[in-house]
mmCIF file with all atom_site columns, C-alpha atoms in Angstrom:
data_model
loop_
_atom_site.group_PDB
_atom_site.id
_atom_site.type_symbol
_atom_site.label_atom_id
_atom_site.label_alt_id
_atom_site.label_comp_id
_atom_site.label_asym_id
_atom_site.label_entity_id
_atom_site.label_seq_id
_atom_site.pdbx_PDB_ins_code
_atom_site.Cartn_x
_atom_site.Cartn_y
_atom_site.Cartn_z
_atom_site.occupancy
_atom_site.B_iso_or_equiv
_atom_site.pdbx_formal_charge
_atom_site.auth_seq_id
_atom_site.auth_comp_id
_atom_site.auth_asym_id
_atom_site.auth_atom_id
_atom_site.pdbx_PDB_model_num
ATOM 1  C CA . MET R 1 1  ? -12.410 -4.498  -18.727 1.00 55.00 ? 1  MET R CA 1
ATOM 2  C CA . ALA R 1 2  ? -10.108 -2.317  -20.829 1.00 64.00 ? 2  ALA R CA 1
ATOM 3  C CA . VAL R 1 3  ? -7.925  -3.920  -23.465 1.00 68.00 ? 3  VAL R CA 1
ATOM 4  C CA . ARG R 1 4  ? -4.387  -2.637  -23.065 1.00 76.00 ? 4  ARG R CA 1
ATOM 5  C CA . GLN R 1 5  ? -2.067  -2.417  -26.035 1.00 80.00 ? 5  GLN R CA 1
ATOM 6  C CA . ARG R 1 6  ? 1.678   -2.869  -25.832 1.00 83.00 ? 6  ARG R CA 1
ATOM 7  C CA . ARG R 1 7  ? 3.479   0.032   -27.516 1.00 88.00 ? 7  ARG R CA 1
ATOM 8  C CA . TYR R 1 8  ? 7.033   -1.287  -27.170 1.00 88.00 ? 8  TYR R CA 1
ATOM 9  C CA . SER R 1 9  ? 8.897   -4.416  -28.166 1.00 92.00 ? 9  SER R CA 1
ATOM 10 C CA . LYS R 1 10 ? 9.793   -6.826  -25.374 1.00 92.00 ? 10 LYS R CA 1
ATOM 11 C CA . GLU R 1 11 ? 13.425  -5.814  -25.758 1.00 94.00 ? 11 GLU R CA 1
ATOM 12 C CA . GLU R 1 12 ? 12.750  -2.077  -25.490 1.00 95.00 ? 12 GLU R CA 1
ATOM 13 C CA . LEU R 1 13 ? 10.371  -2.611  -22.571 1.00 94.00 ? 13 LEU R CA 1
ATOM 14 C CA . ALA R 1 14 ? 13.045  -4.569  -20.679 1.00 93.00 ? 14 ALA R CA 1
ATOM 15 C CA . GLN R 1 15 ? 15.814  -2.106  -21.527 1.00 95.00 ? 15 GLN R CA 1
ATOM 16 C CA . ARG R 1 16 ? 13.839  0.947   -20.439 1.00 96.00 ? 16 ARG R CA 1
ATOM 17 C CA . GLY R 1 17 ? 12.522  -0.774  -17.306 1.00 95.00 ? 17 GLY R CA 1
ATOM 18 C CA . GLN R 1 18 ? 15.976  -1.923  -16.225 1.00 94.00 ? 18 GLN R CA 1
ATOM 19 C CA . GLU R 1 19 ? 17.448  1.534   -16.842 1.00 96.00 ? 19 GLU R CA 1
ATOM 20 C CA . LEU R 1 20 ? 14.749  3.193   -14.731 1.00 97.00 ? 20 LEU R CA 1
ATOM 21 C CA . TYR R 1 21 ? 15.190  0.639   -11.958 1.00 96.00 ? 21 TYR R CA 1
ATOM 22 C CA . GLU R 1 22 ? 18.978  0.983   -11.852 1.00 94.00 ? 22 GLU R CA 1
ATOM 23 C CA . SER R 1 23 ? 19.031  4.783   -12.198 1.00 96.00 ? 23 SER R CA 1
ATOM 24 C CA . GLY R 1 24 ? 16.915  5.598   -9.167  1.00 94.00 ? 24 GLY R CA 1
ATOM 25 C CA . ILE R 1 25 ? 14.061  3.285   -8.256  1.00 96.00 ? 25 ILE R CA 1
ATOM 26 C CA . ARG R 1 26 ? 16.332  0.613   -6.796  1.00 95.00 ? 26 ARG R CA 1
ATOM 27 C CA . GLN R 1 27 ? 17.712  3.032   -4.186  1.00 95.00 ? 27 GLN R CA 1
ATOM 28 C CA . GLN R 1 28 ? 14.158  3.966   -3.161  1.00 96.00 ? 28 GLN R CA 1
ATOM 29 C CA . VAL R 1 29 ? 12.778  0.441   -2.760  1.00 96.00 ? 29 VAL R CA 1
ATOM 30 C CA . GLU R 1 30 ? 15.605  -1.974  -1.972  1.00 92.00 ? 30 GLU R CA 1
ATOM 31 C CA . ALA R 1 31 ? 15.895  -1.529  1.805   1.00 93.00 ? 31 ALA R CA 1
ATOM 32 C CA . GLY R 1 32 ? 13.460  -3.824  3.583   1.00 93.00 ? 32 GLY R CA 1
ATOM 33 C CA . ASN R 1 33 ? 11.660  -4.997  0.447   1.00 94.00 ? 33 ASN R CA 1
ATOM 34 C CA . ASP R 1 34 ? 13.747  -8.016  -0.637  1.00 90.00 ? 34 ASP R CA 1
ATOM 35 C CA . ASN R 1 35 ? 11.709  -10.470 -2.750  1.00 91.00 ? 35 ASN R CA 1
ATOM 36 C CA . LYS R 1 36 ? 8.859   -8.002  -3.303  1.00 95.00 ? 36 LYS R CA 1
ATOM 37 C CA . ILE R 1 37 ? 7.716   -6.974  -6.778  1.00 96.00 ? 37 ILE R CA 1
ATOM 38 C CA . VAL R 1 38 ? 8.176   -3.561  -8.397  1.00 97.00 ? 38 VAL R CA 1
ATOM 39 C CA . ALA R 1 39 ? 5.893   -2.636  -11.300 1.00 97.00 ? 39 ALA R CA 1
ATOM 40 C CA . ILE R 1 40 ? 7.400   0.299   -13.217 1.00 97.00 ? 40 ILE R CA 1
ATOM 41 C CA . ASP R 1 41 ? 5.696   2.352   -15.919 1.00 97.00 ? 41 ASP R CA 1
ATOM 42 C CA . ILE R 1 42 ? 8.477   2.716   -18.485 1.00 97.00 ? 42 ILE R CA 1
ATOM 43 C CA . GLU R 1 43 ? 7.017   5.952   -19.856 1.00 96.00 ? 43 GLU R CA 1
ATOM 44 C CA . THR R 1 44 ? 6.692   7.935   -16.636 1.00 97.00 ? 44 THR R CA 1
ATOM 45 C CA . GLY R 1 45 ? 8.993   6.163   -14.176 1.00 97.00 ? 45 GLY R CA 1
ATOM 46 C CA . GLU R 1 46 ? 6.097   5.814   -11.708 1.00 98.00 ? 46 GLU R CA 1
ATOM 47 C CA . PHE R 1 47 ? 6.133   2.545   -9.776  1.00 98.00 ? 47 PHE R CA 1
ATOM 48 C CA . GLU R 1 48 ? 4.319   0.398   -7.233  1.00 98.00 ? 48 GLU R CA 1
ATOM 49 C CA . VAL R 1 49 ? 5.720   -2.182  -4.797  1.00 98.00 ? 49 VAL R CA 1
ATOM 50 C CA . ALA R 1 50 ? 3.749   -5.225  -3.620  1.00 97.00 ? 50 ALA R CA 1
ATOM 51 C CA . GLU R 1 51 ? 4.204   -8.828  -2.486  1.00 96.00 ? 51 GLU R CA 1
ATOM 52 C CA . ASN R 1 52 ? 3.025   -10.188 -5.864  1.00 95.00 ? 52 ASN R CA 1
ATOM 53 C CA . VAL R 1 53 ? 2.775   -9.166  -9.531  1.00 95.00 ? 53 VAL R CA 1
ATOM 54 C CA . VAL R 1 54 ? -1.005  -8.704  -9.740  1.00 96.00 ? 54 VAL R CA 1
ATOM 55 C CA . PRO R 1 55 ? -1.399  -6.246  -6.837  1.00 97.00 ? 55 PRO R CA 1
ATOM 56 C CA . ALA R 1 56 ? 1.623   -4.226  -7.988  1.00 97.00 ? 56 ALA R CA 1
ATOM 57 C CA . THR R 1 57 ? 0.397   -3.915  -11.581 1.00 96.00 ? 57 THR R CA 1
ATOM 58 C CA . ASN R 1 58 ? -3.232  -3.334  -10.541 1.00 97.00 ? 58 ASN R CA 1
ATOM 59 C CA . ARG R 1 59 ? -2.214  -0.424  -8.314  1.00 98.00 ? 59 ARG R CA 1
ATOM 60 C CA . LEU R 1 60 ? -0.070  0.998   -11.113 1.00 97.00 ? 60 LEU R CA 1
ATOM 61 C CA . PHE R 1 61 ? -3.006  0.729   -13.557 1.00 96.00 ? 61 PHE R CA 1
ATOM 62 C CA . GLU R 1 62 ? -5.329  2.383   -11.009 1.00 97.00 ? 62 GLU R CA 1
ATOM 63 C CA . ARG R 1 63 ? -3.066  5.435   -11.005 1.00 96.00 ? 63 ARG R CA 1
ATOM 64 C CA . LEU R 1 64 ? -2.005  5.249   -14.659 1.00 96.00 ? 64 LEU R CA 1
ATOM 65 C CA . PRO R 1 65 ? -4.590  3.390   -16.778 1.00 94.00 ? 65 PRO R CA 1
ATOM 66 C CA . ASP R 1 66 ? -2.399  3.599   -19.890 1.00 94.00 ? 66 ASP R CA 1
ATOM 67 C CA . ALA R 1 67 ? 0.821   2.439   -18.148 1.00 95.00 ? 67 ALA R CA 1
ATOM 68 C CA . GLN R 1 68 ? 3.386   0.268   -19.920 1.00 96.00 ? 68 GLN R CA 1
ATOM 69 C CA . PRO R 1 69 ? 4.523   -1.862  -16.964 1.00 96.00 ? 69 PRO R CA 1
ATOM 70 C CA . TRP R 1 70 ? 7.818   -3.649  -16.534 1.00 95.00 ? 70 TRP R CA 1
ATOM 71 C CA . ILE R 1 71 ? 8.174   -5.947  -13.532 1.00 95.00 ? 71 ILE R CA 1
ATOM 72 C CA . ILE R 1 72 ? 11.164  -6.991  -11.417 1.00 94.00 ? 72 ILE R CA 1
ATOM 73 C CA . ARG R 1 73 ? 11.593  -8.840  -8.127  1.00 93.00 ? 73 ARG R CA 1
ATOM 74 C CA . ILE R 1 74 ? 13.698  -6.785  -5.693  1.00 93.00 ? 74 ILE R CA 1
ATOM 75 C CA . GLY R 1 75 ? 17.095  -8.378  -5.106  1.00 86.00 ? 75 GLY R CA 1
ATOM 76 C CA . HIS R 1 76 ? 16.778  -10.755 -8.088  1.00 83.00 ? 76 HIS R CA 1
ATOM 77 C CA . ARG R 1 77 ? 17.526  -10.749 -11.805 1.00 72.00 ? 77 ARG R CA 1
ATOM 78 C CA . ALA R 1 78 ? 14.010  -11.845 -12.790 1.00 71.00 ? 78 ALA R CA 1
ATOM 79 C CA . VAL R 1 79 ? 10.509  -12.193 -11.389 1.00 77.00 ? 79 VAL R CA 1
ATOM 80 C CA . TYR R 1 80 ? 10.272  -15.991 -11.758 1.00 69.00 ? 80 TYR R CA 1
ATOM 81 C CA . HIS R 1 81 ? 12.725  -18.820 -12.324 1.00 61.00 ? 81 HIS R CA 1
ATOM 82 C CA . PHE R 1 82 ? 12.552  -22.475 -13.252 1.00 61.00 ? 82 PHE R CA 1
ATOM 83 C CA . GLY R 1 83 ? 15.044  -25.066 -12.155 1.00 61.00 ? 83 GLY R CA 1
ATOM 84 C CA . ALA R 1 84 ? 17.568  -25.269 -9.365  1.00 56.00 ? 84 ALA R CA 1
ATOM 85 C CA . ARG R 1 85 ? 19.727  -22.237 -10.132 1.00 53.00 ? 85 ARG R CA 1
ATOM 86 C CA . SER R 1 86 ? 18.987  -19.182 -8.013  1.00 51.00 ? 86 SER R CA 1
ATOM 87 C CA . LEU R 1 87 ? 18.265  -15.823 -9.577  1.00 50.00 ? 87 LEU R CA 1
ATOM 88 C CA . LYS R 1 88 ? 19.431  -14.001 -6.468  1.00 57.00 ? 88 LYS R CA 1
ATOM 89 C CA . LYS R 1 89 ? 21.863  -11.243 -7.384  1.00 57.00 ? 89 LYS R CA 1
ATOM 90 C CA . ASN R 1 90 ? 25.393  -11.666 -6.131  1.00 57.00 ? 90 ASN R CA 1
ATOM 91 C CA . SER R 1 91 ? 26.187  -8.360  -4.433  1.00 50.00 ? 91 SER R CA 1
#
């Protein structure tokens, strides 16, 4: 199993991932995929959509072994949440 190295800070990873998602990926994946996961390579903008994090990132790594993935749940502000407050975006 390959050891992958992070090349970006958590802050830069999140910033670049969110920018890519908002600037074009969202329009491609949002319809009919609510609650699914998008794994985005922040260096290339390539992405994969799946029901869960592991399949989405595995498929991304199959295509791009050196990917720097950022993950988001479609229609939500974050992938996971704890507590009673919903992370569903208010449209």
